[in-house]
Structure formats: structure tokens, C-alpha cells
PDB file of C-alpha atoms in Angstrom:
ATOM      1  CA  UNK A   1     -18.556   1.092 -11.544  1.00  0.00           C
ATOM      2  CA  UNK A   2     -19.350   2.273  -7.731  1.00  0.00           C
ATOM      3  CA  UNK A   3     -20.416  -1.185  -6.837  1.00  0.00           C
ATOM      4  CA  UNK A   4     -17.428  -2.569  -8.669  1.00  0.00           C
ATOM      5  CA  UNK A   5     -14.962  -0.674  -6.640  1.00  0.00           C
ATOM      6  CA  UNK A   6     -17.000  -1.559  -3.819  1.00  0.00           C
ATOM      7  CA  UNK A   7     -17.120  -5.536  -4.178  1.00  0.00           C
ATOM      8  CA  UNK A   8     -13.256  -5.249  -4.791  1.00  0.00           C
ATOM      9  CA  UNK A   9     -12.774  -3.362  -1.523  1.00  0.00           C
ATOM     10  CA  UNK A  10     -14.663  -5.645   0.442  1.00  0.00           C
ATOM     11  CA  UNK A  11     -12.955  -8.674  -0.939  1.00  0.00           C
ATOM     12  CA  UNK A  12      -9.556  -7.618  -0.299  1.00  0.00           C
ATOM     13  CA  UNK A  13     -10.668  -6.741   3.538  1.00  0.00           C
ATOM     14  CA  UNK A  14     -12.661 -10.064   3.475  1.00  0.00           C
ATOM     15  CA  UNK A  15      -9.068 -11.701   2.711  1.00  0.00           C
ATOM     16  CA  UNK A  16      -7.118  -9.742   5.079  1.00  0.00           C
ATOM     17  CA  UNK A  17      -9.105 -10.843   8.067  1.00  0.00           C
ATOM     18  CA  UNK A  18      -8.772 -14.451   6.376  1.00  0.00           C
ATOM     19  CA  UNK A  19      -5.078 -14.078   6.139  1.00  0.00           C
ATOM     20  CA  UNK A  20      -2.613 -16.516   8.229  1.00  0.00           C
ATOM     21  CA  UNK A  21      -1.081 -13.105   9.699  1.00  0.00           C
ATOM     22  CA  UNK A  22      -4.446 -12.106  10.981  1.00  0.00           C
ATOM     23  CA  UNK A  23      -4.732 -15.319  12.963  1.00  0.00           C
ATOM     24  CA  UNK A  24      -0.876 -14.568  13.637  1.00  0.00           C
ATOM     25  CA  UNK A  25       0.181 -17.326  12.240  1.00  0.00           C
ATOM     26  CA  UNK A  26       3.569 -15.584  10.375  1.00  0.00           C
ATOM     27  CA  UNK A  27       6.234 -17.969  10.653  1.00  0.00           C
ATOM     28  CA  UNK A  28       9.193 -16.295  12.977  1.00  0.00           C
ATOM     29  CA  UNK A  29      11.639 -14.701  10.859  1.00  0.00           C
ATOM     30  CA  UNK A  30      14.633 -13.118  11.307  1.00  0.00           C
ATOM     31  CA  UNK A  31      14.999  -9.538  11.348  1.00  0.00           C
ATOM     32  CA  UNK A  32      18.708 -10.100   8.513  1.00  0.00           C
ATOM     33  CA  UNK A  33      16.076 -12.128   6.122  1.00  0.00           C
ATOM     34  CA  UNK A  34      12.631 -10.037   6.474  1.00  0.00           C
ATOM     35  CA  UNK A  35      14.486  -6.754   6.128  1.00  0.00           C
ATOM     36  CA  UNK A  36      16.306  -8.119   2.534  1.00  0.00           C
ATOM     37  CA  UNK A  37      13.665 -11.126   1.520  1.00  0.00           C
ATOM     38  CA  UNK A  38      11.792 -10.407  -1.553  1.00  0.00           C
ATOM     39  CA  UNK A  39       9.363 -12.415  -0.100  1.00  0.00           C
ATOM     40  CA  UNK A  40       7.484 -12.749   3.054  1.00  0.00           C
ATOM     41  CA  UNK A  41       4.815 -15.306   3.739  1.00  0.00           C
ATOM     42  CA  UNK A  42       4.472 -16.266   0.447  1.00  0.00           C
ATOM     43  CA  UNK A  43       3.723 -12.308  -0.533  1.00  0.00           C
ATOM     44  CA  UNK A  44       5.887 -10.375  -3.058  1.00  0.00           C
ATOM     45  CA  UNK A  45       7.454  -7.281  -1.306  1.00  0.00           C
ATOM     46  CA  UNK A  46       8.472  -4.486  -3.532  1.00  0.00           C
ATOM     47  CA  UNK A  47      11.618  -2.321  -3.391  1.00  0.00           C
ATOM     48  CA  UNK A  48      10.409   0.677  -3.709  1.00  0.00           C
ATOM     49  CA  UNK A  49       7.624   3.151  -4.793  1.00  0.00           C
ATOM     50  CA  UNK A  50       7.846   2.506  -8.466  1.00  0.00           C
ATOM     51  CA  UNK A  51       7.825  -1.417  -7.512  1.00  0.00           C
ATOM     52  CA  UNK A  52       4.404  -0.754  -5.773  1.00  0.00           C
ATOM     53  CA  UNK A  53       2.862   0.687  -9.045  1.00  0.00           C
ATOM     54  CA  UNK A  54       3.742  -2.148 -10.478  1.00  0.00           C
ATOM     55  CA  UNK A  55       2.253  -4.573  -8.208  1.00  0.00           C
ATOM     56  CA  UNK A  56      -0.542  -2.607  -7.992  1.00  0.00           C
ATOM     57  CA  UNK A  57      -1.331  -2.364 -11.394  1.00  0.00           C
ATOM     58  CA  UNK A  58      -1.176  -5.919 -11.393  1.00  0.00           C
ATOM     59  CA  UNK A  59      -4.206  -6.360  -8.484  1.00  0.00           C
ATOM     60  CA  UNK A  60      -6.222  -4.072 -10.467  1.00  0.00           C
ATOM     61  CA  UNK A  61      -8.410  -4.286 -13.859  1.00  0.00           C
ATOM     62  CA  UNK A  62      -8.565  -1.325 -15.824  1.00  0.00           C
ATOM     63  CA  UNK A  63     -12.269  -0.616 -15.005  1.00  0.00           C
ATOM     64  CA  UNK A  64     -11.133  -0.286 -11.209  1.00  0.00           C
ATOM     65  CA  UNK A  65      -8.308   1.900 -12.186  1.00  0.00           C
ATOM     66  CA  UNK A  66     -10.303   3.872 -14.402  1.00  0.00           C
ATOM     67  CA  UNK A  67     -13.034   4.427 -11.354  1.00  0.00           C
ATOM     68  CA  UNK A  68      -9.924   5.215  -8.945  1.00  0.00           C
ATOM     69  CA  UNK A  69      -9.049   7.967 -11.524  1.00  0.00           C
ATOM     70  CA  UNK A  70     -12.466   9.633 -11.515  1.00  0.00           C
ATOM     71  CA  UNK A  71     -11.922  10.344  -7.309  1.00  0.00           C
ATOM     72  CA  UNK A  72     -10.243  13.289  -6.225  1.00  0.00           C
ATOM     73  CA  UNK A  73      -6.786  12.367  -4.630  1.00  0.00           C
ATOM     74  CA  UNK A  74      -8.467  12.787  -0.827  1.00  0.00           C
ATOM     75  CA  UNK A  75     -11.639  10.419  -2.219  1.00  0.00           C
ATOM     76  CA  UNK A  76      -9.398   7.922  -3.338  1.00  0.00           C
ATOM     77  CA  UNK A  77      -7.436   7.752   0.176  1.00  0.00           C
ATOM     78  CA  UNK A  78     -10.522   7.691   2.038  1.00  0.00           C
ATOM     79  CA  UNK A  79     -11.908   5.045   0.117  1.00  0.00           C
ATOM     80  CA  UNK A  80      -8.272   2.723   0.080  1.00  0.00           C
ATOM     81  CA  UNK A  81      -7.235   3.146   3.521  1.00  0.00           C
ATOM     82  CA  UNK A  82      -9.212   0.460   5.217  1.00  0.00           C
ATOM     83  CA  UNK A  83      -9.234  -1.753   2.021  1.00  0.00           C
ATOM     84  CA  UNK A  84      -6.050  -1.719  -0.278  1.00  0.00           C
ATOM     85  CA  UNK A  85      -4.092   0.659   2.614  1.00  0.00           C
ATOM     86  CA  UNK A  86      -4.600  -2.161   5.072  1.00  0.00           C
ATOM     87  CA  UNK A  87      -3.682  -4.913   2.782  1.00  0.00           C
ATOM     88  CA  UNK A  88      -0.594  -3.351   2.346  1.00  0.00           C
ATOM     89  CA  UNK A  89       0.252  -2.699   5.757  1.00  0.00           C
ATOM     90  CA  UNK A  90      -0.169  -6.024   6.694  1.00  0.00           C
ATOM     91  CA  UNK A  91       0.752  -8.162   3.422  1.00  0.00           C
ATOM     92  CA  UNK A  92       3.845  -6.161   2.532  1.00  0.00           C
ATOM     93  CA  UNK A  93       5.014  -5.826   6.492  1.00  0.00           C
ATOM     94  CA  UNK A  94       4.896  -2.573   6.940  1.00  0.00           C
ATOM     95  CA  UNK A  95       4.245  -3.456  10.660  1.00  0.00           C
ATOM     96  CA  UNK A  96       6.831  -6.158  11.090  1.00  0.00           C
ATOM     97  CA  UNK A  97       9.264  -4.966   8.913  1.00  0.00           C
ATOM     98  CA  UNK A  98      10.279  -5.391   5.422  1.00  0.00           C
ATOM     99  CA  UNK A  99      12.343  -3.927   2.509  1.00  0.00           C
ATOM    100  CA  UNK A 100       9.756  -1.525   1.627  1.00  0.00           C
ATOM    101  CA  UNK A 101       9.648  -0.492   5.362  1.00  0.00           C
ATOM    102  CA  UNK A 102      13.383   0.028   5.355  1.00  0.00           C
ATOM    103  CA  UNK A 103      12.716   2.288   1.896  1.00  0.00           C
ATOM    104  CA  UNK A 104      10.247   4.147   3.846  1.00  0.00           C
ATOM    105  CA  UNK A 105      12.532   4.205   6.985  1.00  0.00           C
ATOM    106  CA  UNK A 106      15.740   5.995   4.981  1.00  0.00           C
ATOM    107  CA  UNK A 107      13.590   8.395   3.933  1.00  0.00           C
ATOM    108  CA  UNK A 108      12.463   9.576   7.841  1.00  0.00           C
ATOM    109  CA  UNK A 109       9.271   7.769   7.962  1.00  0.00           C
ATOM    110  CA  UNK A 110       8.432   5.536  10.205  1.00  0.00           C
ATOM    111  CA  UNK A 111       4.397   4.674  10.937  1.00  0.00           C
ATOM    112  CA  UNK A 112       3.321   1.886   8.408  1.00  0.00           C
ATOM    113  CA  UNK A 113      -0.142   3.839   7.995  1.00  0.00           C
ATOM    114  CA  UNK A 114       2.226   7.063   6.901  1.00  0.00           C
ATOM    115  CA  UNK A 115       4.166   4.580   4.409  1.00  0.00           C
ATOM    116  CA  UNK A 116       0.824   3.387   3.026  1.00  0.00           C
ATOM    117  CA  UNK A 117      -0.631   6.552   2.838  1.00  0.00           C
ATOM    118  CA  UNK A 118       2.381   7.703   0.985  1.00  0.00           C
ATOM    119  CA  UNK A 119       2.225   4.570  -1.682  1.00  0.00           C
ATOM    120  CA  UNK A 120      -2.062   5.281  -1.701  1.00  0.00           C
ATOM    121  CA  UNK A 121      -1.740   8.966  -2.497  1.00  0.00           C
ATOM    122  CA  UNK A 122       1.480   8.388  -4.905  1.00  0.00           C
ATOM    123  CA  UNK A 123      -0.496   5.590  -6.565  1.00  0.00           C
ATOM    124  CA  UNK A 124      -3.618   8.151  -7.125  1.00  0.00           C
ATOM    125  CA  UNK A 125      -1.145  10.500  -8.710  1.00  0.00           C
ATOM    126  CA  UNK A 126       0.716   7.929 -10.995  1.00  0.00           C
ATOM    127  CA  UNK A 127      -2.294   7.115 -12.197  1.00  0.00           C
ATOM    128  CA  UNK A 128      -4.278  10.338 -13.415  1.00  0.00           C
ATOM    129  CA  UNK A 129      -0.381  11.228 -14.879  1.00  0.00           C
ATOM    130  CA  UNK A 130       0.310  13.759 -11.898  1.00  0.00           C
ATOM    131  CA  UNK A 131       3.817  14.523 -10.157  1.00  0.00           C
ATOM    132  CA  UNK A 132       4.173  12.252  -7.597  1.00  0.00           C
ATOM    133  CA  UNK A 133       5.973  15.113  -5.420  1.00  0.00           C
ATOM    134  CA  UNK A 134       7.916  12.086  -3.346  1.00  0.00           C
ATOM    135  CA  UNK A 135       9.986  14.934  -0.885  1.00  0.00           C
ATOM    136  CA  UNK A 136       6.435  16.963  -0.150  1.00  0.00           C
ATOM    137  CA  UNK A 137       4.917  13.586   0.478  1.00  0.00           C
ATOM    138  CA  UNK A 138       7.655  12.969   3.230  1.00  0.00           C
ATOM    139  CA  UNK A 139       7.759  16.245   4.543  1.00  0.00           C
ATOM    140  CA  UNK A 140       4.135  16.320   5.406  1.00  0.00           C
ATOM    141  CA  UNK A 141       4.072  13.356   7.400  1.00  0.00           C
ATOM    142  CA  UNK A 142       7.441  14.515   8.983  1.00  0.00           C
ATOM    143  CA  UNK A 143       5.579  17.290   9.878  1.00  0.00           C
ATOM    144  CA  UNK A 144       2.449  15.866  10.973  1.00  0.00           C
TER     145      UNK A 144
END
């Protein structure tokens, strides 16, 4: 299961450094269509938190989901934060701006790496059936 979780991590980093954005090749958009677009460089952007589940759950098997639910909540973000956390920085435009940036922006966040955390940790919690505690979540990176 380890190794599974492993190879999938790697892959998805393996494919962000492939990506056209890496190379920044994004086509120049404007900032009326990437902020309401419900796609961006060919990439599905959700709405909101529950949207991200769902996409999510859609990436993932249910072995990986089932190895994500035996990590602690801090395992899990340690482990997604440089693989799934940065794929979703950069493929749902948390850094250029997006929809879901603007969700995370109304709210008083701001840092695409707080917004990912947010969706990683969340994510962790919808999972093993836990509250997802969405005002705490913001507060703490207010905070921080």
C-alpha cells in the first residue's frame, strides 16, 4: 500500500514538472474569464470545497484513499503537500487566479499553499468521516 501511495505521488509530481504551465506555456487569459471559467488550460476548476472532494475522489482509487485514511491528519499533509498540494496549486490556479482562489479569497485567505492546505487537511477529514471545521481551518491560517 506504502509503495502504492508512493508511485502515485511521484507520478502526479512527475506530471506537474511535465505540465505546459511548468514550461509557462499558459495561454494569457484575462483576469474577467480565469476568475469565472470553469476551466483553465484544459483543467476542471472546482467551485468550492465540496467540488474539490469530488474531483478528488475522482483522481483517486479506493486503495489510495483507504491508505490516506490510515495517516494521521498531519501525516497525510506532510505526505500531499509536495505531490497532490502542488498539483493543485498549480493545475487549479491557485497562483494565477481562479474561481476556487476567489472562494478562498472571500473567506480572508489569500496564499495558494494556505488554500491547498485548507482543501488537503479538509480532504483528510472528509474522508475518515470527521468535521471538516471550515471557520477553524480559516482562522488558523488568518492567524498564522
Amino acid at each position: 500500500m506504502r509503495n502504492t501511495m508512493r508511485n502515485y505521488l511521484l507520478t502526479l509530481i512527475i506530471l506537474t514538472i511535465l505540465s505546459p504551465s511548468a514550461f509557462g506555456q499558459q495561454k494569457k487569459i484575462s483576469k474577467q474569464v480565469r476568475f469565472t471559467a470553469d476551466t483553465l488550460n484544459n483543467v476542471y476548476i472546482p467551485q468550492n470545497l465540496e467540488d474539490c472532494f469530488g474531483q478528488l475522489d475522482k483522481f483517486w482509487n479506493d486503495s489510495t484513499k483507504t491508505q490516506a485514511k490510515q495517516w494521521t491528519e498531519d501525516e497525510f499533509s506532510a505526505n500531499a503537500h509536495f505531490g497532490i498540494g502542488m498539483w493543485i496549486r498549480n493545475n487549479w490556479q491557485l497562483w494565477g487566479g481562479s474561481r476556487l482562489s476567489i472562494f478562498f479569497n472571500e473567506m480572508g485567505i489569500y496564499h495558494p499553499d494556505d488554500m491547498s492546505g485548507i482543501i488537503i487537511h479538509s480532504y483528510h477529514r472528509y474522508l475518515t468521516g470527521k468535521t471538516i471545521s471550515l471557520p477553524d481551518q480559516v482562522k488558523y491560517y488568518q492567524d498564522y
